[in-house]
Amino acid sequence: MMRFRFLTLALLCSIMGTSLLTGCEESVDPILETDVPFTLFGYLDPKADVQSIRVFPIESEFDTRIERPIDAVVTSTNLTAGGTVTWTGENVFFSENGTFGHVFSAPFAAAYGQDYEIEVRRSDGATSSVAVSVPPAVTNVFAQPPDQVFNAQLPRPGVEQDVRFVSGFSTFLDATLTYFTRVKRTGAGGNSFFTRDTLSIAYEERMAQAGDGWDFTVALSEDRFTLAEMLVNRQAIDDEDDCIIVERMRASVFVTNDEWTPPNGRFDVNEIIQPGTFSNVDNGFGFVGAGYTEEYLWRTPEPEMQLASMLYDDIPNSTLQWSAQCNP
Amino acid sequence: MALRTVLLWSLLVLALPCSAWAQSGTIRGIVTDASDGQAMQGVNVLVLDGETLVTGVASNRDGFYTIPSVPVGTYTLRATFIGYRPFEVTVAIDAGEVVTQAVALSPDEALLDEVVVEAQQSGATRVTAGQQTISPADIQALPAPDVTGDLVNYLTTLPGVVSTGDRGGQLFIRGGEPTQNLVLLDGMVVYQPFHVVGFYSAFPSDILNRADIYAGGFGSRYGGRMSSVLDVATRTGNKQEFTGAVAGAPFVSTLRVEGPIVKDRISVLTSVRQSLIELTADPLVGRDLPFNFFDTFGKVHASLNETSQLALTGLFTTDRGTLVQEGGGTPAEEVRWENQAIGGRYVVLPKAYPILAEAMVSYSRLRTELGPSETPNRVSEISNFNVETHATYYGTNADINMGFRMTSVSLQNRLGGAYQVNINEDEFAPEIGFYVEPEFRLGNGLRVRTGVVLQHYKQKPFPVVEPRLRLVWEGRGQQISAAFGRYHQELVGLNDKRDAASVFTAWTLAPADRVPESWQGILGYRFTLLDGLDVSLEGFYKELYNLSIPEWSAFPALTTRIQSADGAAYGADVRLEVNQNKFYGYINYGLSNVTYRSDQENFQLWFDIDELEFRPPHDRRHQLTMVGTYGFGPFDASVRWQFGAGLPFNQALGFDGLVVLDGPVNVNTDPGFRRVIYERPYNGVLPTYHRLDVSVERSFEFEYTTVKAQAGLINAYDRANLFYLDVFTLDRADQLPLVPTFGLEIALK
């Protein structure tokens, strides 16, 4: 019985000891907080008169449906030529999702090939900053003579044409070829009329470094099929063999600085969602790049266009001629 | 019919080597309480030649007994149970004969008080390789907010069971997740049986016969889950006379009615409970406790003849809890769920064979909603239609169990809400399983139950084979037990990582060919240290594969995009049970360690590692429960103190946003995404949980009624234990504050 009492006493003592050790802490801090003050997103555009970046304060409040002021001063310094500009902040309402955000802007054009530092400072001195190099300008763009190519997937010799962007830039995003087209449609009363469509085809895969720049290789014959498919989907034509009139073409490339490269070569939002991933901000998160859109409008010579089964808009609209021209 | 014939012949072929039953006969039947017709479990039924014991068995949970291989001759069949007068009858056995003999035991009024103590086969330390039987008497020993007990109140005292406290209705058992627990009520699946007020479940103690909890290592009869099994068997209604009870307390009001529909043959048992805490909290504790639950249970039980029974059972429950009160034009944020289950169970002793066969059909459904009551943001629904058969052949030194089950499961998820990408998905999953499980009695107290399950899952290209093993040795006041098994689970439950104590679960299917799997082993030792002091030690280890966890992402949204993870859970339980004169008490300590390892493909990019190891949110490392009851004079006093180490949660560094700069994006018009900045998954630890409950109870006997009165304190030192915390909105809800309780039950005798 003595042993039993001793054991019971020992157990009760151990329980009491545990109780004391558990403490009385009841509060919980769900947000650790961090010394990192800001997340920045945006880019410097040498072709724009006003530069803008989005500034997210790193905060413990989650809800952005409420308008809140931001404690931030944004400045940019031209590290190459000197000079500092203070940016102006604005609390922007985004109607798309009913939230507020802070966008800072400054009325200057970033200079090609120069380096900048953007600094966002909180009143307590905490600062996030990012160094940005603006890519060099595209000095010349021209279309090379079209070539006939032989592709097993095409019913007859195809046509390709290179558009050369002459520059020292090494990275780009969003290369696009846009066709401005017209197609003939028949109305309810049997009358014919024409409708215009602007059709864009992604061309990142067709950009290749060549000579003193980049060649944007326009695959006219392959695009003919793509355009026909797009027009059928838009119900602009009934049959993929119907005539497509091309008024002109535009090659556009969004030239970027070297840092503007996503992880694994793709902008997968499920990958870049993690803070610190695709980030170039010191003591902060986010990405600030530099870039501009370079465009080139041209027309491929008519024989090659016809070889690619496309026509120009100066063909007469008479039905007989139309039919003849459309089926060379 | 064809299936039944195949089943019977299969059993016989398997059983023949075990028994020379052609030179002997079988005695079987059902044991009932003569006073109310209740089936009696654990009654010793012996075959005596004069006063010499020939053979004997104990009746099973349905009251059935089968004594095989009784040599040809004339014997005395004697059934004994403490608190009842012995039953004796002479039985003659011919070769190959199957004799049916019903046994009705009459209570011995002089010994009835002893029954409560002596006859209990349950108890805090009576654990056998993870399996523990819980009786209504065990439940009644605990302090509770009202005079009627509830099974979950006992479950939360078990060392391997982590609960979300007195609110929330989630149980994590030995490293498993709530949706990995199989909860059965008379064979029907109940998906979410635990009420929003954590003291209550769909299982009030006054409808229970017994509950078996398997904290892992469960046998072949059970499938489709990989953590634990809670197999609840309800009692049958009184077959002799109508009786009932009504009880009231600030927390809940209860009504129970039972009685014969056809005397001695068919009975009905019904129970209805409605929570009152929502109405009584303000005057009682001076604050709102916006929680509401309701449950109703009904069972019709028919003794068709001496060898067969049919039971029809139905259950309906509703729960509603307000997480964030209405205010500022924003409607209240609620969590709501509703269970439905209905089923039938037929048990028969076929005339010609020494087997027990049962067939079950059931339908179960759970619907869970989160958000404003009229426009929930998230809805998840799971339902199943289940058909199964089981049969047991009784041999001299071996029994053979076998069975077949077929389940069709339907799933629906509608997930939306603020900062949430809408998800709508509907899925259907048939599951088919077959098992064989012989149990060998090898002598000297050694029993070995081997088993194998063959299970087909929709998400696996081929049926899976699951071996199972249970081993028990008993002798000299000691018991050594072990269990081992392989388990799969195709249905997975996903919680929102933004909730520090998540209350909404979306049920979905595991990805194809990545069905969660577990290998687990348990080793236990039980002994009597001193007279009145029993000790149980048990260790467990679980290796977990293909766990389906929500994809880790800085997107602040619940997603059904899931990632695969492996993991391990191990730990040990120590239980001490004291039974000395008028004092009964126990101390349960559970040590546990759960880690998950995820190899989400983005981890290399984000953290420069291939695999991330983290503590899941239910990894409670230490848990201690102390329970004591003491009888002084006409009063019984109970005290319970519980302690749980803090649980991991996702502690954020803060919030920012993301604008996807995949081209010339205009930051003046693109709103981007809201983003949460985490350091690592589950890097924070919540405060510890501890609470003290006390109660005093007294019974008054009147001519026709028994009146039981109770008073107590819940959370006696008013600990602010966390229940729910949205780490984004910082909305916090605590568990119950100090609540004085009192209750009264009036029961017809």
Short mmCIF file of N, CA, C and O in Angstrom, two decimals, chain A residues 1 4 7 11 15 19 22-34 39 41-43 52 54 56-64 92 94 96-97 103 174 254 260 263 267 269-275 277 285 287, chain B residues 419 529-530 533 554-556 561 576 578 580 587 602 605-607 626 641 643 649 651-665 667-671 674-675 677 686-688 690 719-720 725 727-728 730 732:
data_model
loop_
_atom_site.label_atom_id
_atom_site.label_comp_id
_atom_site.label_asym_id
_atom_site.label_seq_id
_atom_site.Cartn_x
_atom_site.Cartn_y
_atom_site.Cartn_z
N MET A 1 0.82 -1.21 0.00
CA MET A 1 0.00 0.00 0.00
C MET A 1 0.86 1.27 0.00
O MET A 1 0.55 2.27 -0.64
N PHE A 4 2.04 1.95 -3.43
CA PHE A 4 0.95 2.50 -4.23
C PHE A 4 0.80 4.00 -3.98
O PHE A 4 0.69 4.81 -4.91
N LEU A 7 3.66 5.91 -5.52
CA LEU A 7 3.50 6.05 -6.96
C LEU A 7 2.46 7.09 -7.31
O LEU A 7 2.64 7.92 -8.20
N LEU A 11 3.08 10.54 -9.37
CA LEU A 11 2.33 10.88 -10.58
C LEU A 11 1.69 12.25 -10.46
O LEU A 11 1.75 13.07 -11.38
N ILE A 15 2.38 15.61 -12.70
CA ILE A 15 1.30 16.34 -13.40
C ILE A 15 1.33 17.81 -13.02
O ILE A 15 1.22 18.69 -13.87
N SER A 19 1.91 21.02 -15.36
CA SER A 19 0.98 22.15 -15.41
C SER A 19 1.72 23.46 -15.30
O SER A 19 1.43 24.43 -16.00
N THR A 22 3.61 24.36 -18.46
CA THR A 22 2.83 24.69 -19.65
C THR A 22 2.68 26.18 -19.82
O THR A 22 2.45 26.66 -20.92
N GLY A 23 2.79 26.95 -18.75
CA GLY A 23 2.70 28.39 -18.85
C GLY A 23 1.29 28.85 -19.10
O GLY A 23 0.35 28.06 -19.16
N CYS A 24 1.16 30.15 -19.21
CA CYS A 24 -0.17 30.73 -19.34
C CYS A 24 -0.35 31.42 -20.67
O CYS A 24 -1.29 32.18 -20.86
N GLU A 25 0.56 31.21 -21.60
CA GLU A 25 0.50 31.92 -22.87
C GLU A 25 -0.76 31.52 -23.62
O GLU A 25 -0.99 30.35 -23.88
N GLU A 26 -1.58 32.50 -23.95
CA GLU A 26 -2.82 32.22 -24.66
C GLU A 26 -2.86 32.89 -26.03
O GLU A 26 -3.62 32.50 -26.89
N SER A 27 -2.03 33.94 -26.19
CA SER A 27 -2.10 34.68 -27.44
C SER A 27 -1.28 33.98 -28.52
O SER A 27 -0.39 33.18 -28.23
N VAL A 28 -1.61 34.28 -29.76
CA VAL A 28 -0.88 33.70 -30.87
C VAL A 28 -0.65 34.79 -31.91
O VAL A 28 -1.52 35.62 -32.15
N ASP A 29 0.55 34.83 -32.42
CA ASP A 29 0.88 35.82 -33.44
C ASP A 29 0.90 35.14 -34.80
O ASP A 29 1.88 34.50 -35.17
N PRO A 30 -0.17 35.27 -35.54
CA PRO A 30 -0.21 34.58 -36.83
C PRO A 30 0.73 35.21 -37.85
O PRO A 30 1.12 34.56 -38.80
N ILE A 31 1.08 36.47 -37.65
CA ILE A 31 1.97 37.14 -38.59
C ILE A 31 3.28 37.44 -37.87
O ILE A 31 3.33 38.18 -36.90
N LEU A 32 4.33 36.83 -38.38
CA LEU A 32 5.65 37.02 -37.78
C LEU A 32 6.18 38.43 -38.02
O LEU A 32 6.91 38.98 -37.23
N GLU A 33 5.83 38.98 -39.13
CA GLU A 33 6.34 40.27 -39.63
C GLU A 33 7.79 40.11 -40.07
O GLU A 33 8.48 39.18 -39.69
N THR A 34 8.20 41.05 -40.88
CA THR A 34 9.52 40.95 -41.49
C THR A 34 10.09 42.35 -41.67
O THR A 34 9.35 43.33 -41.74
N THR A 39 7.24 45.11 -51.88
CA THR A 39 7.30 44.29 -53.10
C THR A 39 6.98 45.21 -54.28
O THR A 39 6.03 45.99 -54.22
N PHE A 41 6.58 45.76 -58.59
CA PHE A 41 6.41 45.17 -59.92
C PHE A 41 6.25 46.30 -60.94
O PHE A 41 5.55 47.28 -60.69
N GLY A 42 6.90 46.16 -62.06
CA GLY A 42 6.77 47.14 -63.13
C GLY A 42 7.99 47.11 -64.03
O GLY A 42 8.84 46.21 -63.90
N TYR A 43 8.05 48.07 -64.94
CA TYR A 43 9.23 48.14 -65.81
C TYR A 43 9.42 49.56 -66.33
O TYR A 43 8.47 50.35 -66.39
N SER A 52 5.88 53.85 -64.55
CA SER A 52 5.00 53.46 -63.44
C SER A 52 5.46 52.15 -62.84
O SER A 52 5.89 51.24 -63.58
N ARG A 54 4.14 49.31 -59.58
CA ARG A 54 3.19 48.95 -58.51
C ARG A 54 4.01 48.67 -57.25
O ARG A 54 5.00 47.92 -57.30
N PHE A 56 3.68 47.21 -53.40
CA PHE A 56 2.91 46.54 -52.35
C PHE A 56 3.67 46.70 -51.03
O PHE A 56 4.81 46.21 -50.93
N PRO A 57 3.10 47.32 -50.05
CA PRO A 57 3.76 47.26 -48.74
C PRO A 57 3.61 45.85 -48.18
O PRO A 57 2.57 45.22 -48.35
N ILE A 58 4.65 45.33 -47.56
CA ILE A 58 4.53 44.01 -46.92
C ILE A 58 3.93 44.26 -45.55
O ILE A 58 4.54 44.91 -44.69
N GLU A 59 2.72 43.79 -45.38
CA GLU A 59 1.92 44.23 -44.24
C GLU A 59 1.23 43.04 -43.59
O GLU A 59 1.19 41.94 -44.14
N SER A 60 0.68 43.30 -42.43
CA SER A 60 -0.02 42.23 -41.72
C SER A 60 -1.51 42.22 -42.06
O SER A 60 -2.22 41.31 -41.66
N GLU A 61 -1.98 43.24 -42.76
CA GLU A 61 -3.38 43.28 -43.18
C GLU A 61 -3.52 42.54 -44.51
O GLU A 61 -2.77 42.80 -45.44
N PHE A 62 -4.48 41.67 -44.56
CA PHE A 62 -4.67 40.88 -45.77
C PHE A 62 -5.62 41.55 -46.76
O PHE A 62 -5.43 41.50 -47.97
N ASP A 63 -6.65 42.17 -46.23
CA ASP A 63 -7.76 42.63 -47.05
C ASP A 63 -7.37 43.89 -47.82
O ASP A 63 -7.04 44.92 -47.21
N THR A 64 -7.40 43.85 -49.12
CA THR A 64 -7.10 45.03 -49.93
C THR A 64 -8.37 45.65 -50.52
O THR A 64 -8.29 46.49 -51.41
N VAL A 92 -4.87 53.38 -56.38
CA VAL A 92 -5.67 53.02 -57.56
C VAL A 92 -6.72 51.99 -57.18
O VAL A 92 -6.44 51.04 -56.45
N PHE A 94 -8.98 49.01 -58.50
CA PHE A 94 -9.05 48.07 -59.61
C PHE A 94 -10.46 47.49 -59.66
O PHE A 94 -10.84 46.67 -58.82
N GLU A 96 -11.72 45.47 -61.62
CA GLU A 96 -11.79 44.06 -62.00
C GLU A 96 -12.06 43.15 -60.81
O GLU A 96 -12.81 42.18 -60.90
N ASN A 97 -11.44 43.47 -59.68
CA ASN A 97 -11.68 42.62 -58.50
C ASN A 97 -12.02 43.43 -57.24
O ASN A 97 -12.06 42.89 -56.15
N VAL A 103 0.16 52.69 -57.01
CA VAL A 103 0.98 52.80 -58.22
C VAL A 103 1.74 54.13 -58.13
O VAL A 103 1.13 55.18 -57.89
N ASP A 174 7.17 38.14 -75.84
CA ASP A 174 5.97 38.55 -76.56
C ASP A 174 6.23 38.95 -78.00
O ASP A 174 5.82 40.03 -78.44
N PHE A 254 8.60 42.61 -77.90
CA PHE A 254 8.79 43.36 -76.66
C PHE A 254 10.22 43.08 -76.19
O PHE A 254 10.53 42.02 -75.68
N TRP A 260 15.14 40.16 -67.27
CA TRP A 260 13.70 39.84 -67.40
C TRP A 260 13.53 38.44 -68.01
O TRP A 260 13.05 38.28 -69.12
N PRO A 263 11.86 31.98 -64.41
CA PRO A 263 12.47 30.69 -64.06
C PRO A 263 11.95 29.60 -65.00
O PRO A 263 10.78 29.59 -65.37
N PHE A 267 6.47 31.77 -67.80
CA PHE A 267 5.77 32.53 -66.77
C PHE A 267 4.62 31.67 -66.22
O PHE A 267 3.47 31.89 -66.58
N VAL A 269 2.35 30.97 -63.37
CA VAL A 269 1.96 31.72 -62.18
C VAL A 269 2.08 30.86 -60.92
O VAL A 269 2.34 31.37 -59.82
N ASN A 270 1.91 29.55 -61.07
CA ASN A 270 2.03 28.68 -59.90
C ASN A 270 3.48 28.53 -59.45
O ASN A 270 3.74 28.07 -58.34
N GLU A 271 4.41 28.91 -60.32
CA GLU A 271 5.82 28.89 -59.94
C GLU A 271 6.27 30.23 -59.39
O GLU A 271 6.92 30.31 -58.36
N ILE A 272 5.88 31.28 -60.08
CA ILE A 272 6.41 32.59 -59.67
C ILE A 272 5.62 33.21 -58.54
O ILE A 272 5.96 34.27 -58.06
N ILE A 273 4.56 32.50 -58.09
CA ILE A 273 3.78 33.03 -56.97
C ILE A 273 4.62 33.09 -55.69
O ILE A 273 4.40 33.94 -54.83
N GLN A 274 5.60 32.21 -55.56
CA GLN A 274 6.39 32.18 -54.33
C GLN A 274 7.27 33.42 -54.23
O GLN A 274 8.06 33.69 -55.15
N PRO A 275 7.14 34.19 -53.15
CA PRO A 275 8.01 35.37 -52.99
C PRO A 275 9.48 34.97 -53.07
O PRO A 275 9.89 33.94 -52.53
N THR A 277 10.91 34.20 -55.83
CA THR A 277 11.09 33.55 -57.13
C THR A 277 10.84 34.61 -58.21
O THR A 277 9.87 35.36 -58.12
N PHE A 285 10.65 42.05 -52.38
CA PHE A 285 10.25 41.03 -53.34
C PHE A 285 9.76 41.72 -54.61
O PHE A 285 9.55 42.92 -54.65
N PHE A 287 9.63 42.14 -59.04
CA PHE A 287 10.53 42.27 -60.17
C PHE A 287 10.26 43.60 -60.90
O PHE A 287 9.11 43.95 -61.18
N TYR B 419 -10.89 35.88 -52.64
CA TYR B 419 -9.52 35.48 -53.00
C TYR B 419 -9.45 33.99 -53.37
O TYR B 419 -8.42 33.35 -53.22
N LEU B 529 0.70 -3.58 -12.01
CA LEU B 529 1.88 -3.20 -11.26
C LEU B 529 1.69 -3.48 -9.78
O LEU B 529 2.54 -4.08 -9.11
N LEU B 530 0.56 -3.06 -9.27
CA LEU B 530 0.18 -3.30 -7.89
C LEU B 530 -1.29 -3.63 -7.88
O LEU B 530 -2.00 -3.35 -8.85
N LEU B 533 -3.64 -1.15 -9.47
CA LEU B 533 -2.91 -0.23 -10.36
C LEU B 533 -2.46 -0.99 -11.59
O LEU B 533 -1.54 -1.81 -11.53
N ALA B 554 1.74 30.15 -52.30
CA ALA B 554 1.54 31.46 -51.66
C ALA B 554 0.23 32.08 -52.10
O ALA B 554 -0.09 33.18 -51.67
N PHE B 555 -0.53 31.39 -52.95
CA PHE B 555 -1.87 31.87 -53.27
C PHE B 555 -2.74 31.73 -52.03
O PHE B 555 -2.81 30.65 -51.43
N PRO B 556 -3.41 32.75 -51.63
CA PRO B 556 -4.24 32.65 -50.42
C PRO B 556 -5.59 32.05 -50.74
O PRO B 556 -6.61 32.72 -50.68
N ARG B 561 -6.31 21.24 -55.79
CA ARG B 561 -5.06 20.77 -56.43
C ARG B 561 -4.23 20.16 -55.31
O ARG B 561 -3.91 20.84 -54.34
N LEU B 576 -2.00 4.58 -16.98
CA LEU B 576 -2.05 4.04 -15.62
C LEU B 576 -3.48 4.14 -15.13
O LEU B 576 -4.11 5.20 -15.24
N VAL B 578 -6.06 3.39 -11.90
CA VAL B 578 -6.15 3.13 -10.46
C VAL B 578 -7.58 2.82 -10.11
O VAL B 578 -8.49 3.56 -10.49
N GLN B 580 -9.26 1.87 -6.60
CA GLN B 580 -9.09 1.63 -5.17
C GLN B 580 -10.34 2.07 -4.42
O GLN B 580 -10.66 3.26 -4.35
N ILE B 587 -4.46 7.96 -15.75
CA ILE B 587 -3.61 8.98 -16.37
C ILE B 587 -3.16 8.43 -17.71
O ILE B 587 -2.63 7.32 -17.78
N ASN B 602 7.92 22.36 -57.34
CA ASN B 602 8.39 23.73 -57.24
C ASN B 602 9.40 23.94 -56.10
O ASN B 602 10.03 25.01 -56.04
N LEU B 605 12.87 24.98 -57.06
CA LEU B 605 12.94 26.37 -57.50
C LEU B 605 12.82 27.33 -56.32
O LEU B 605 13.54 28.32 -56.22
N TRP B 606 11.90 27.04 -55.42
CA TRP B 606 11.60 28.00 -54.35
C TRP B 606 12.61 27.95 -53.20
O TRP B 606 13.01 28.97 -52.69
N PHE B 607 12.93 26.74 -52.78
CA PHE B 607 13.74 26.60 -51.58
C PHE B 607 15.10 25.94 -51.84
O PHE B 607 15.86 25.71 -50.91
N MET B 626 -5.73 13.42 -17.25
CA MET B 626 -5.89 12.85 -15.92
C MET B 626 -7.37 12.87 -15.58
O MET B 626 -8.03 13.91 -15.69
N TRP B 641 -8.43 16.70 -16.18
CA TRP B 641 -7.52 17.76 -16.62
C TRP B 641 -6.82 17.27 -17.87
O TRP B 641 -6.33 16.14 -17.91
N PHE B 643 -4.08 18.23 -21.09
CA PHE B 643 -3.02 19.10 -21.58
C PHE B 643 -2.59 18.62 -22.96
O PHE B 643 -2.44 17.41 -23.20
N PHE B 649 1.19 25.51 -37.14
CA PHE B 649 0.32 26.22 -38.08
C PHE B 649 1.20 27.07 -38.99
O PHE B 649 2.38 27.27 -38.73
N GLN B 651 2.57 30.13 -40.06
CA GLN B 651 2.78 31.49 -39.60
C GLN B 651 3.34 32.29 -40.78
O GLN B 651 4.36 31.92 -41.36
N ALA B 652 2.68 33.37 -41.10
CA ALA B 652 3.08 34.15 -42.28
C ALA B 652 4.01 35.28 -41.86
O ALA B 652 3.98 35.75 -40.73
N LEU B 653 4.84 35.70 -42.82
CA LEU B 653 5.67 36.88 -42.59
C LEU B 653 4.88 38.15 -42.89
O LEU B 653 5.17 39.21 -42.37
N GLY B 654 3.91 38.03 -43.72
CA GLY B 654 3.09 39.17 -44.10
C GLY B 654 2.41 38.90 -45.43
O GLY B 654 2.44 37.78 -45.93
N PHE B 655 1.81 39.94 -45.96
CA PHE B 655 1.10 39.82 -47.23
C PHE B 655 1.61 40.87 -48.21
O PHE B 655 1.92 41.99 -47.83
N ASP B 656 1.69 40.47 -49.46
CA ASP B 656 2.01 41.43 -50.51
C ASP B 656 1.18 41.05 -51.73
O ASP B 656 0.04 40.59 -51.57
N GLY B 657 1.70 41.25 -52.88
CA GLY B 657 0.94 40.92 -54.07
C GLY B 657 1.86 40.50 -55.19
O GLY B 657 3.09 40.59 -55.08
N LEU B 658 1.27 40.00 -56.23
CA LEU B 658 2.03 39.56 -57.39
C LEU B 658 1.37 40.10 -58.64
O LEU B 658 0.15 39.97 -58.83
N VAL B 659 2.17 40.74 -59.48
CA VAL B 659 1.72 41.11 -60.83
C VAL B 659 2.55 40.26 -61.78
O VAL B 659 3.78 40.27 -61.72
N VAL B 660 1.88 39.52 -62.62
CA VAL B 660 2.60 38.62 -63.52
C VAL B 660 3.13 39.42 -64.70
O VAL B 660 2.41 39.77 -65.62
N LEU B 661 4.41 39.71 -64.65
CA LEU B 661 5.04 40.52 -65.70
C LEU B 661 5.53 39.60 -66.82
O LEU B 661 6.71 39.34 -66.98
N ASP B 662 4.58 39.11 -67.59
CA ASP B 662 4.95 38.23 -68.69
C ASP B 662 4.98 38.97 -70.02
O ASP B 662 4.94 38.37 -71.09
N GLY B 663 5.03 40.29 -69.93
CA GLY B 663 5.06 41.11 -71.13
C GLY B 663 4.84 42.56 -70.72
O GLY B 663 5.02 42.91 -69.55
N PRO B 664 4.46 43.40 -71.67
CA PRO B 664 4.24 44.81 -71.36
C PRO B 664 2.94 45.02 -70.56
O PRO B 664 1.93 45.48 -71.10
N VAL B 665 2.97 44.65 -69.30
CA VAL B 665 1.77 44.72 -68.45
C VAL B 665 1.59 46.14 -67.95
O VAL B 665 2.55 46.80 -67.53
N VAL B 667 0.62 48.30 -65.13
CA VAL B 667 0.40 48.13 -63.68
C VAL B 667 -0.69 49.07 -63.17
O VAL B 667 -1.13 48.95 -62.03
N ASN B 668 -1.12 50.02 -64.01
CA ASN B 668 -2.21 50.90 -63.59
C ASN B 668 -3.57 50.23 -63.69
O ASN B 668 -4.54 50.68 -63.08
N THR B 669 -3.65 49.17 -64.47
CA THR B 669 -4.96 48.52 -64.66
C THR B 669 -4.97 47.05 -64.24
O THR B 669 -6.03 46.49 -64.03
N ASP B 670 -3.81 46.44 -64.14
CA ASP B 670 -3.76 45.02 -63.76
C ASP B 670 -3.74 44.92 -62.24
O ASP B 670 -2.77 45.33 -61.60
N PRO B 671 -4.79 44.35 -61.62
CA PRO B 671 -4.82 44.30 -60.16
C PRO B 671 -3.83 43.32 -59.55
O PRO B 671 -3.49 43.41 -58.39
N ARG B 674 -3.37 38.84 -54.72
CA ARG B 674 -2.93 38.96 -53.33
C ARG B 674 -2.09 37.73 -53.02
O ARG B 674 -2.35 36.63 -53.51
N ARG B 675 -1.09 37.91 -52.19
CA ARG B 675 -0.14 36.83 -51.93
C ARG B 675 0.23 36.82 -50.46
O ARG B 675 0.33 37.87 -49.82
N ILE B 677 3.13 35.69 -47.70
CA ILE B 677 4.56 35.38 -47.65
C ILE B 677 4.80 34.44 -46.48
O ILE B 677 4.72 34.84 -45.31
N LEU B 686 1.09 26.86 -32.21
CA LEU B 686 0.02 27.49 -31.45
C LEU B 686 0.28 27.32 -29.95
O LEU B 686 1.05 26.43 -29.56
N PRO B 687 -0.37 28.11 -29.13
CA PRO B 687 -0.20 27.93 -27.68
C PRO B 687 -0.69 26.55 -27.23
O PRO B 687 -1.48 25.90 -27.91
N THR B 688 -0.21 26.13 -26.08
CA THR B 688 -0.63 24.83 -25.55
C THR B 688 -2.11 24.87 -25.20
O THR B 688 -2.70 25.94 -25.00
N HIS B 690 -4.86 23.45 -22.50
CA HIS B 690 -5.13 22.73 -21.25
C HIS B 690 -6.42 23.23 -20.62
O HIS B 690 -6.81 24.39 -20.82
N ARG B 719 -9.34 28.99 -19.16
CA ARG B 719 -8.24 29.04 -20.10
C ARG B 719 -8.78 29.43 -21.49
O ARG B 719 -9.77 28.86 -21.96
N ALA B 720 -8.14 30.38 -22.13
CA ALA B 720 -8.55 30.78 -23.48
C ALA B 720 -7.84 29.88 -24.50
O ALA B 720 -6.79 30.22 -25.04
N LEU B 725 -8.54 30.20 -36.03
CA LEU B 725 -7.81 31.43 -36.33
C LEU B 725 -7.57 31.50 -37.82
O LEU B 725 -6.92 30.62 -38.38
N VAL B 727 -5.48 33.09 -40.30
CA VAL B 727 -4.23 33.85 -40.25
C VAL B 727 -4.21 35.00 -41.25
O VAL B 727 -3.33 35.82 -41.21
N PHE B 728 -5.19 35.05 -42.12
CA PHE B 728 -5.25 36.16 -43.07
C PHE B 728 -6.05 37.33 -42.49
O PHE B 728 -5.63 38.47 -42.54
N LEU B 730 -7.11 37.42 -39.36
CA LEU B 730 -6.84 37.46 -37.92
C LEU B 730 -8.12 37.23 -37.10
O LEU B 730 -8.15 37.53 -35.90
N ARG B 732 -10.34 35.33 -34.82
CA ARG B 732 -10.02 34.27 -33.87
C ARG B 732 -11.29 33.90 -33.09
O ARG B 732 -12.07 34.77 -32.72
#
